[in-house]
Coordinates of C-alpha atoms in Angstrom, one line a residue:
N17 CA 0.5 25.6 -1.4
C18 CA 2.5 22.8 -3.0
N19 CA 5.8 24.7 -2.5
D20 CA 5.4 24.3 1.3
E21 CA 7.6 21.4 2.3
K22 CA 5.7 21.1 5.7
L23 CA 2.6 20.1 3.7
F24 CA 4.3 17.0 2.5
L25 CA 5.7 15.7 5.8
P26 CA 3.3 12.8 6.0
Q27 CA 4.2 11.8 2.5
K28 CA 7.9 12.0 3.3
F29 CA 7.4 9.9 6.4
L30 CA 5.5 7.2 4.5
K31 CA 7.9 7.3 1.6
D32 CA 10.9 6.8 3.9
Y33 CA 9.1 4.0 5.8
F34 CA 7.9 2.2 2.6
S35 CA 11.4 2.5 1.0
K36 CA 13.1 1.2 4.2
N37 CA 10.7 -1.8 4.3
K38 CA 10.8 -2.4 0.6
I39 CA 7.1 -1.8 0.1
N40 CA 6.0 -0.6 -3.3
F41 CA 4.0 2.6 -3.3
I42 CA 2.7 5.4 -5.5
D43 CA 2.9 9.0 -4.5
F44 CA 0.3 11.1 -6.4
S45 CA 1.1 14.3 -4.6
N46 CA 2.3 16.1 -7.7
S47 CA -0.8 15.0 -9.6
F48 CA -2.9 16.8 -7.0
C49 CA -0.6 19.8 -7.1
E50 CA -1.2 20.1 -10.8
E51 CA -5.0 20.4 -10.4
K52 CA -6.4 23.9 -10.7
D53 CA -9.0 23.6 -7.9
V54 CA -7.3 21.1 -5.6
K55 CA -9.3 22.3 -2.6
K56 CA -12.4 20.6 -4.0
M57 CA -10.5 17.3 -3.9
F58 CA -10.8 17.4 -0.1
L59 CA -13.6 17.6 2.4
N60 CA -14.4 21.2 3.6
F61 CA -12.5 22.0 6.7
D62 CA -10.7 18.6 6.6
P63 CA -7.8 18.6 4.2
A64 CA -6.7 15.2 5.3
H65 CA -9.7 13.4 3.8
L66 CA -10.8 13.2 0.1
S67 CA -14.1 14.4 -1.1
A68 CA -16.1 12.4 -3.7
K69 CA -14.3 14.4 -6.4
G70 CA -11.0 13.5 -4.8
H71 CA -11.8 9.8 -4.7
I72 CA -12.8 9.8 -8.3
F73 CA -9.6 11.7 -9.2
T74 CA -7.5 9.1 -7.3
E75 CA -9.4 6.2 -8.9
E76 CA -8.6 7.7 -12.4
L77 CA -4.9 8.0 -11.4
L78 CA -4.8 4.4 -10.2
L79 CA -6.5 3.2 -13.4
K80 CA -4.1 5.2 -15.6
Y81 CA -1.1 4.0 -13.6
N82 CA -2.1 0.4 -13.9
K83 CA -2.5 0.6 -17.6
V84 CA 1.0 2.0 -18.0
N85 CA 2.8 -0.4 -15.6

């Protein structure tokens, strides 16, 4: 549930840390939330690690981002 703020606590921690230390970063959380079957992007019973499909999705986001910026 992408409306659950607790779900994004790790991203918030990292965003705050990176910003404080002037480290560039990209947060693709919203991109994952926009996917219909986001559960297939992660390993079964392990929502912290990407599946093969999740890695491909992330690679495509990075390639798209690098073309724009």
